[in-house]
N, CA and C of each residue as an Amber inpcrd file, in Angstrom:
protein
   438
 -11.9430000 -11.1840000  -9.2070000 -11.6620000 -10.2490000  -8.1440000
 -12.2210000  -8.8570000  -8.4600000 -12.0070000  -8.3900000  -9.6780000
 -12.5450000  -7.0910000 -10.0930000 -13.6220000  -7.3360000 -11.1330000
 -14.8090000  -6.8120000 -10.8780000 -15.8990000  -6.9970000 -11.8330000
 -15.9980000  -5.8360000 -12.8080000 -15.4800000  -4.6870000 -12.4000000
 -15.5050000  -3.5060000 -13.2450000 -14.1080000  -2.9020000 -13.3230000
 -13.7980000  -2.3080000 -14.4520000 -12.5120000  -1.6340000 -14.6030000
 -12.3620000  -0.5300000 -13.5610000 -13.4580000   0.1610000 -13.2690000
 -13.4200000   1.2380000 -12.2780000 -12.9820000   0.7200000 -10.9070000
 -13.4000000  -0.4950000 -10.5560000 -13.0030000  -1.0900000  -9.2790000
 -11.4980000  -1.3350000  -9.2510000 -10.9550000  -1.7990000 -10.3660000
  -9.5090000  -2.0010000 -10.4920000  -8.7820000  -0.6670000 -10.3330000
  -9.2600000   0.3620000 -11.0080000  -8.6370000   1.6910000 -10.9290000
  -8.6920000   2.2220000  -9.5030000  -9.8240000   2.0640000  -8.8330000
  -9.9540000   2.5550000  -7.4610000  -9.0030000   1.8320000  -6.5110000
  -8.9080000   0.5210000  -6.6430000  -7.9850000  -0.2440000  -5.7970000
  -6.5440000   0.1800000  -6.0700000  -6.2170000   0.3600000  -7.3260000
  -4.8660000   0.7530000  -7.7150000  -4.5230000   2.1490000  -7.1850000
  -5.4220000   3.1040000  -7.3260000  -5.1230000   4.4670000  -6.8680000
  -5.0030000   4.5260000  -5.3400000  -5.7660000   3.7080000  -4.6360000
  -5.6070000   3.6470000  -3.1800000  -4.1950000   3.1810000  -2.8150000
  -3.7080000   2.2030000  -3.5470000  -2.3580000   1.7090000  -3.2780000
  -1.2960000   2.7260000  -3.6950000  -1.5220000   3.4280000  -4.7890000
  -0.5800000   4.4680000  -5.2030000  -0.4580000   5.5550000  -4.1460000
  -1.5610000   5.8620000  -3.4890000  -1.5760000   6.9190000  -2.4800000
  -0.9360000   6.4850000  -1.1640000  -0.7480000   5.1890000  -0.9720000
  -0.1680000   4.6600000   0.2600000   1.3550000   4.5980000   0.1180000
   2.0550000   5.5000000   0.7950000   3.5100000   5.5910000   0.6800000
   4.2210000   4.3110000   1.0860000   3.6110000   3.5260000   1.9580000
   4.2670000   2.3130000   2.4400000   4.2900000   1.2010000   1.4030000
   3.3780000   1.2370000   0.4320000   3.3290000   0.1440000  -0.5460000
   3.5050000   0.5960000  -1.9950000   3.5350000   1.8870000  -2.2460000
   3.7170000   2.3610000  -3.6150000   5.1850000   2.2470000  -4.0220000
   5.4770000   1.5710000  -5.1160000   6.8760000   1.4430000  -5.5510000
   7.4700000   2.7500000  -6.0750000   6.6470000   3.7520000  -6.2910000
   7.1150000   5.0180000  -6.8540000   7.2610000   6.1100000  -5.8050000
   7.0230000   5.8030000  -4.5460000   7.1450000   6.8040000  -3.4950000
   5.9960000   7.7890000  -3.5330000   6.1990000   8.9810000  -2.9670000
   5.1170000   9.9720000  -2.9200000   4.7220000  10.4280000  -4.3230000
   3.4270000  10.4030000  -4.5770000   2.8910000  10.8110000  -5.8750000
   1.6950000  11.7260000  -5.6840000   1.5150000  12.6170000  -6.6260000
   0.2630000  13.3530000  -6.7450000  -0.4880000  12.6820000  -7.8910000
  -1.7910000  12.5040000  -7.7360000  -2.5670000  11.7100000  -8.6900000
  -3.7320000  12.4850000  -9.2910000  -4.1200000  12.0500000 -10.4690000
  -5.3620000  12.4960000 -11.1050000  -5.8570000  11.3340000 -11.9680000
  -7.1530000  11.2900000 -12.1850000  -7.7210000  10.2510000 -13.0390000
  -8.3230000  10.8830000 -14.2810000  -8.4130000  10.0500000 -15.3100000
  -9.0650000  10.4130000 -16.5740000  -8.5150000  11.6990000 -17.1910000
  -7.2570000  11.6230000 -17.5910000  -6.6210000  12.7180000 -18.3220000
  -6.9700000  12.5520000 -19.7960000  -7.7500000  13.4750000 -20.3200000
  -8.1740000  13.4130000 -21.7280000  -7.2750000  14.2890000 -22.5900000
  -6.9000000  13.7350000 -23.7160000  -6.1420000  14.4830000 -24.7070000
  -6.5680000  13.9950000 -26.0830000  -6.0290000  14.6040000 -27.1210000
  -6.4850000  14.3460000 -28.4840000  -6.5050000  12.8610000 -28.8520000
  -5.5170000  12.1030000 -28.4100000  -5.4050000  10.6940000 -28.8040000
  -6.1590000   9.7240000 -27.8960000  -6.7040000  10.2220000 -26.7900000
  -7.4140000   9.3070000 -25.9090000  -7.6070000   9.8620000 -24.5140000
  -7.8640000   8.9440000 -23.5850000  -8.0590000   9.3000000 -22.1860000
  -7.2970000   8.2870000 -21.3430000  -6.3870000   8.7930000 -20.5400000
  -5.5620000   7.9480000 -19.6890000  -6.2730000   7.7430000 -18.3580000
  -6.3000000   6.5020000 -17.8790000  -7.0310000   6.1890000 -16.6530000
  -6.4760000   6.9160000 -15.4350000  -5.1710000   6.8360000 -15.2270000
  -4.5370000   7.4650000 -14.0650000  -3.2370000   8.1110000 -14.5170000
  -3.0190000   9.3410000 -14.0610000  -1.7200000   9.9730000 -14.2500000
  -1.2040000  10.3750000 -12.8760000   0.1020000  10.3510000 -12.7450000
   0.7260000  10.6940000 -11.4720000   1.9630000  11.5270000 -11.7480000
   2.3550000  12.2820000 -10.7310000   3.5850000  13.0530000 -10.8300000
   4.4130000  12.7580000  -9.5890000   5.6760000  12.3870000  -9.8060000
   6.5460000  12.0870000  -8.6690000   7.2280000  13.3590000  -8.1740000
   8.0480000  13.2170000  -7.1720000   8.6960000  14.3780000  -6.5580000
   9.6490000  15.1060000  -7.5100000  10.1050000  14.4270000  -8.5470000
  10.9980000  15.0430000  -9.5400000  10.2180000  15.7650000 -10.6380000
   8.8810000  15.7040000 -10.5830000   8.0480000  16.3340000 -11.6050000
   7.8540000  15.4730000 -12.8400000   8.2230000  14.1960000 -12.7550000
   8.0380000  13.2870000 -13.8840000   6.5970000  12.7680000 -13.8980000
   6.0680000  12.6290000 -15.1040000   4.7000000  12.1410000 -15.2820000
   4.7350000  10.6330000 -15.5150000   3.8640000   9.9340000 -14.7910000
   3.7010000   8.4860000 -14.9320000   2.2590000   8.2440000 -15.3460000
   2.0720000   7.4960000 -16.4370000   0.7340000   7.1990000 -16.9450000
   0.4140000   5.7210000 -16.7170000  -0.8510000   5.4530000 -16.3760000
  -1.3010000   4.0860000 -16.1200000  -2.5880000   3.8190000 -16.8920000
  -2.5970000   2.7580000 -17.6810000  -3.7900000   2.3000000 -18.4070000
  -4.2750000   1.0190000 -17.7720000  -5.5200000   0.9930000 -17.3450000
  -6.0850000  -0.1700000 -16.6710000  -7.0660000  -0.9040000 -17.5780000
  -6.9810000  -2.2140000 -17.5440000  -7.9270000  -3.0780000 -18.2610000
  -8.1230000  -4.3440000 -17.4420000  -9.3230000  -4.9010000 -17.5050000
  -9.5970000  -6.1520000 -16.7980000  -9.0470000  -7.3600000 -17.5490000
  -9.1710000  -7.3810000 -18.8620000  -8.7500000  -8.5230000 -19.6650000
  -7.9100000  -8.1400000 -20.8860000  -8.2600000  -7.0820000 -21.5530000
  -7.6810000  -6.7520000 -22.8610000  -6.3410000  -6.0350000 -22.7210000
  -5.3260000  -6.7940000 -22.3000000  -4.0280000  -6.1880000 -22.0410000
  -3.3840000  -5.6430000 -23.3170000  -3.6600000  -6.2470000 -24.4720000
  -3.0770000  -5.7350000 -25.7250000  -3.6270000  -4.3450000 -26.0540000
  -4.8960000  -4.1410000 -25.8020000  -5.4880000  -2.8210000 -26.0090000
  -4.8620000  -1.8180000 -25.0330000  -4.6820000  -2.2310000 -23.7890000
  -4.0360000  -1.3620000 -22.7990000  -2.6030000  -1.0430000 -23.2070000
  -1.9060000  -2.0280000 -23.7640000  -0.5280000  -1.8100000 -24.2250000
  -0.4900000  -0.7520000 -25.3190000  -1.4220000  -0.8380000 -26.2500000
  -1.4860000   0.1610000 -27.3270000  -1.7700000   1.5500000 -26.7450000
  -2.7050000   1.6320000 -25.8130000  -3.0380000   2.9130000 -25.1970000
  -1.8530000   3.4490000 -24.3830000  -1.1850000   2.5790000 -23.6460000
  -0.0280000   2.9990000 -22.8530000   1.1030000   3.4920000 -23.7590000
   1.2510000   2.8580000 -24.8950000   2.2580000   3.3170000 -25.8580000
   1.9300000   4.7330000 -26.3380000   0.6660000   5.0020000 -26.6130000
   0.2640000   6.3610000 -27.0010000   0.6080000   7.3630000 -25.9060000
   0.4890000   6.9490000 -24.6600000   0.7670000   7.8430000 -23.5380000
   2.2360000   8.2350000 -23.4270000   3.1110000   7.5020000 -24.0980000
   4.5280000   7.8580000 -24.0310000   4.8080000   9.1910000 -24.7180000
   3.8380000   9.7280000 -25.4330000   4.0370000  11.0400000 -26.0580000
   4.0870000  12.1490000 -25.0060000   3.4990000  11.9190000 -23.8200000
   3.5130000  12.9480000 -22.7790000   4.0940000  12.4730000 -21.4460000
   4.2300000  11.1670000 -21.2590000   4.6580000  10.6270000 -19.9650000
   6.1280000  10.2130000 -19.9830000   6.7670000  10.3670000 -18.8450000
   8.1420000   9.8980000 -18.6880000   8.1860000   8.3770000 -18.5090000
   7.1040000   7.8370000 -17.9390000   6.9650000   6.4000000 -17.7350000
   5.5080000   6.0370000 -18.0260000   5.2930000   4.9010000 -18.6710000
   3.9320000   4.4730000 -18.9730000   3.7910000   2.9810000 -18.6560000
   2.6870000   2.6320000 -17.9890000   2.4300000   1.2610000 -17.5460000
   1.0190000   0.8310000 -17.9360000   0.8380000  -0.4930000 -18.0230000
  -0.5170000  -1.0210000 -18.0110000  -0.7340000  -1.6410000 -16.6350000
  -1.9850000  -1.5770000 -16.1840000  -2.3970000  -2.1310000 -14.8980000
  -3.5060000  -3.1280000 -15.1860000  -3.2780000  -4.3630000 -14.8130000
  -4.2560000  -5.4310000 -15.0380000  -4.2900000  -6.3150000 -13.7990000
  -5.3200000  -7.1370000 -13.6430000  -5.3270000  -8.1050000 -12.5400000
  -4.1440000  -9.0790000 -12.6780000  -3.7750000  -9.7030000 -11.5780000
  -2.5960000 -10.5690000 -11.5580000  -2.6210000 -11.6730000 -12.6110000
  -3.7350000 -12.3620000 -12.7590000  -3.7720000 -13.4700000 -13.7180000
  -3.5370000 -12.9790000 -15.1460000  -4.0530000 -11.8190000 -15.4690000
  -3.8440000 -11.2390000 -16.8010000  -2.3830000 -10.8100000 -16.9550000
  -1.8200000 -10.2370000 -15.9000000  -0.4100000  -9.8210000 -15.9330000
   0.5030000 -11.0160000 -16.1520000   0.1900000 -12.1370000 -15.5260000
   1.0270000 -13.3450000 -15.6720000   0.9840000 -13.8770000 -17.1110000
  -0.1560000 -13.7040000 -17.7700000  -0.2340000 -14.0940000 -19.1880000
   0.5190000 -13.0950000 -20.0640000   0.3340000 -11.8170000 -19.7770000
   0.9190000 -10.7590000 -20.6060000   2.4430000 -10.7340000 -20.5300000
   3.0170000 -11.0980000 -19.4000000   4.4740000 -11.0270000 -19.2190000
   5.2130000 -11.9200000 -20.2170000   4.5190000 -12.9300000 -20.7170000
   5.1440000 -13.8080000 -21.7180000   5.4910000 -13.0570000 -22.9990000
   4.8640000 -11.9110000 -23.1820000   5.0920000 -11.0890000 -24.3720000
   5.9280000  -9.8580000 -24.0200000   6.8910000 -10.0540000 -23.1240000
   7.6900000  -8.9300000 -22.6300000   8.3740000  -8.1630000 -23.7450000
   8.6780000  -8.8310000 -24.8580000   9.3340000  -8.1430000 -25.9820000
   8.4190000  -7.0520000 -26.5540000   7.1140000  -7.2960000 -26.5500000
   6.1680000  -6.2750000 -27.0350000   6.1740000  -5.0560000 -26.1210000
   6.2550000  -5.3000000 -24.8300000   6.3100000  -4.1970000 -23.8690000
   7.6240000  -3.4330000 -24.0310000   8.6930000  -4.1760000 -24.1500000
  10.0130000  -3.5640000 -24.2890000  10.1000000  -2.7240000 -25.5630000
   9.5820000  -3.2520000 -26.6520000   9.6170000  -2.5410000 -27.9310000
   8.8630000  -1.2180000 -27.8500000   7.8300000  -1.1610000 -27.0310000
   7.0070000   0.0490000 -26.9050000   7.3800000   0.8990000 -25.6780000
   8.3810000   0.4490000 -24.9160000   8.8220000   1.1640000 -23.7040000
   7.6930000   1.3380000 -22.6950000   6.9330000   0.2590000 -22.4800000
   5.7880000   0.2680000 -21.5630000   6.0250000  -0.7630000 -20.4650000
   5.6620000  -0.3970000 -19.2380000   5.7890000  -1.2910000 -18.1050000
   4.5030000  -2.0540000 -17.8260000   4.5940000  -3.0150000 -16.9160000
   3.4700000  -3.8840000 -16.5750000   3.4200000  -4.0380000 -15.0640000
   2.2340000  -3.8010000 -14.4860000   2.0810000  -3.9670000 -13.0410000
   0.6650000  -4.4110000 -12.7030000   0.5110000  -4.8530000 -11.4580000
  -0.8180000  -5.2350000 -10.9820000  -0.9170000  -4.9720000  -9.4740000
  -2.1260000  -4.6570000  -9.0070000  -2.3170000  -4.4990000  -7.5600000
  -2.4850000  -5.8700000  -6.9100000  -1.8960000  -6.0280000  -5.7380000
  -2.0730000  -7.2630000  -4.9680000  -2.4200000  -6.8820000  -3.5320000
  -2.6780000  -7.8510000  -2.7120000  -3.0250000  -7.5590000  -1.3210000
  -1.8410000  -6.9570000  -0.5600000  -0.6300000  -7.1860000  -1.0570000
   0.5730000  -6.6500000  -0.4010000   1.0380000  -5.3270000  -0.9880000
   0.4130000  -4.8780000  -2.0380000   0.8340000  -3.6410000  -2.6920000
   0.8660000  -3.8160000  -4.1950000   1.5390000  -2.9200000  -4.8570000
   1.6280000  -2.9600000  -6.3120000   2.8520000  -3.7670000  -6.7080000
   2.6430000  -4.7350000  -7.5910000   3.7360000  -5.5620000  -8.0880000
   4.0850000  -5.0810000  -9.4940000   5.3370000  -4.7160000  -9.6830000
   5.8150000  -4.2700000 -10.9950000   6.5620000  -5.4400000 -11.6330000
   6.0140000  -5.9680000 -12.7150000   6.6510000  -7.0770000 -13.4200000
   7.6500000  -6.5840000 -14.4610000   7.3570000  -5.4590000 -15.0750000
   8.2570000  -4.8690000 -16.0750000   8.3830000  -3.3730000 -15.8250000
   9.6090000  -2.9110000 -15.7050000   9.8740000  -1.4810000 -15.5590000
  10.1590000  -0.9010000 -16.9460000   9.4840000   0.1740000 -17.3010000
   9.8040000   0.8100000 -18.5760000  11.0070000   1.7430000 -18.4060000
  11.6700000   2.0660000 -19.5020000  12.7480000   3.0510000 -19.3940000
  12.1660000   4.4460000 -19.2000000  12.9670000   5.3390000 -18.6500000
  12.5460000   6.7380000 -18.5360000  12.6350000   7.3520000 -19.9300000
  11.5610000   7.9900000 -20.3450000  11.4930000   8.6210000 -21.6630000
  11.4680000  10.1340000 -21.5260000  11.8820000  10.8000000 -22.5570000
  11.6860000  12.2400000 -22.6580000  10.4390000  12.4180000 -23.5130000
   9.3610000  12.9830000 -22.9260000   8.1110000  13.1160000 -23.6780000
   8.3030000  13.9120000 -24.9680000   7.7420000  13.3960000 -26.0480000
   7.8340000  14.0790000 -27.3450000   6.9850000  15.3340000 -27.3810000
   5.9060000  15.3400000 -26.6110000   5.0110000  16.4970000 -26.5760000
   5.0770000  17.1280000 -25.1880000   6.0900000  17.9620000 -25.0040000
   6.3130000  18.5640000 -23.6890000   5.1310000  19.4460000 -23.2600000
   4.4690000  20.0260000 -24.2270000   3.2970000  20.8570000 -23.8920000
   2.1780000  20.0000000 -23.2870000   1.9690000  18.8190000 -23.8400000
   0.9650000  17.9010000 -23.3150000   1.3870000  17.3840000 -21.9420000
   2.6710000  17.1470000 -21.7760000   3.1970000  16.7330000 -20.4830000
   2.9270000  17.8150000 -19.4400000   3.1000000  19.0600000 -19.8240000
   2.8340000  20.1720000 -18.9080000   1.3400000  20.2670000 -18.5800000
   0.4870000  19.9810000 -19.5530000  -0.9560000  19.9860000 -19.2900000
  -1.3170000  18.9020000 -18.2700000  -0.6830000  17.7390000 -18.3900000
  -0.9250000  16.6580000 -17.4280000  -0.4730000  17.0960000 -16.0340000
   0.7010000  17.7150000 -15.9500000   1.2130000  18.1880000 -14.6540000
   0.2810000  19.2320000 -14.0560000  -0.1990000  20.1390000 -14.8820000
  -1.1030000  21.1850000 -14.4030000  -2.3910000  20.5720000 -13.8620000
  -2.9520000  19.6020000 -14.5670000  -4.1680000  18.9300000 -14.1020000
  -3.9300000  18.2580000 -12.7490000  -2.8200000  17.5830000 -12.6160000
  -2.4960000  16.9080000 -11.3520000  -2.3920000  17.9210000 -10.2230000
  -1.6820000  18.9940000 -10.4690000  -1.5030000  20.0290000  -9.4370000
  -2.8430000  20.6470000  -9.0620000  -3.6470000  20.9710000 -10.0600000
  -4.9640000  21.5690000  -9.7750000  -5.8410000  20.6410000  -8.9550000
  -5.8930000  19.3840000  -9.3300000  -6.7570000  18.4420000  -8.6090000
  -6.2570000  18.1880000  -7.1990000  -4.9550000  18.2410000  -6.9940000
  -4.4120000  18.0290000  -5.6580000  -4.4570000  19.2830000  -4.8020000
  -4.3520000  20.4500000  -5.4290000  -4.4220000  21.7170000  -4.6850000
  -5.8010000  21.9870000  -4.1200000  -6.8390000  21.5890000  -4.8570000
  -8.1970000  21.8770000  -4.3760000  -8.7330000  20.7560000  -3.4950000
  -7.8820000  19.7420000  -3.2720000  -8.2930000  18.6590000  -2.3770000
  -9.2650000  17.6980000  -3.0150000  -9.3240000  17.7100000  -4.3540000
 -10.2310000  16.7880000  -5.0360000  -9.7510000  15.3590000  -4.8470000
 -10.6630000  14.4360000  -4.8080000 -10.2870000  13.0310000  -4.7090000
  -9.9990000  12.5350000  -6.1150000  -9.1210000  11.5630000  -6.1830000
  -8.7630000  10.9950000  -7.4860000  -9.7500000   9.9470000  -7.9120000
């Protein structure tokens, strides 16, 4: 279904922006948040000002899990986003997701399906969390596309 990771990210962000199908309600979005430990594919901020991080991969869900775990240093919630077939394989390892406080979701024709909800975290690096929020606000204020 997705030949490139970018195609997966684009489909996912379109669904995130659609209030009728996004499980998180209204969000402000930005893509490719770079920080010292890596680059997060998609970051979002909900109406409460909480940061949600999303790592997308076509096949390598374990790598995405590791990256999503790193994102918990600045995000209140962190997820991996993979195609449905990969998500169905990955869910068998729910203990790994739970141990790292990372969620699992995939885009479908009906919207975003959340297989695992992560707990709400208090970011360890509040300054980095604020940088993510600032980037989201800046990109949304100037009308930039995600």
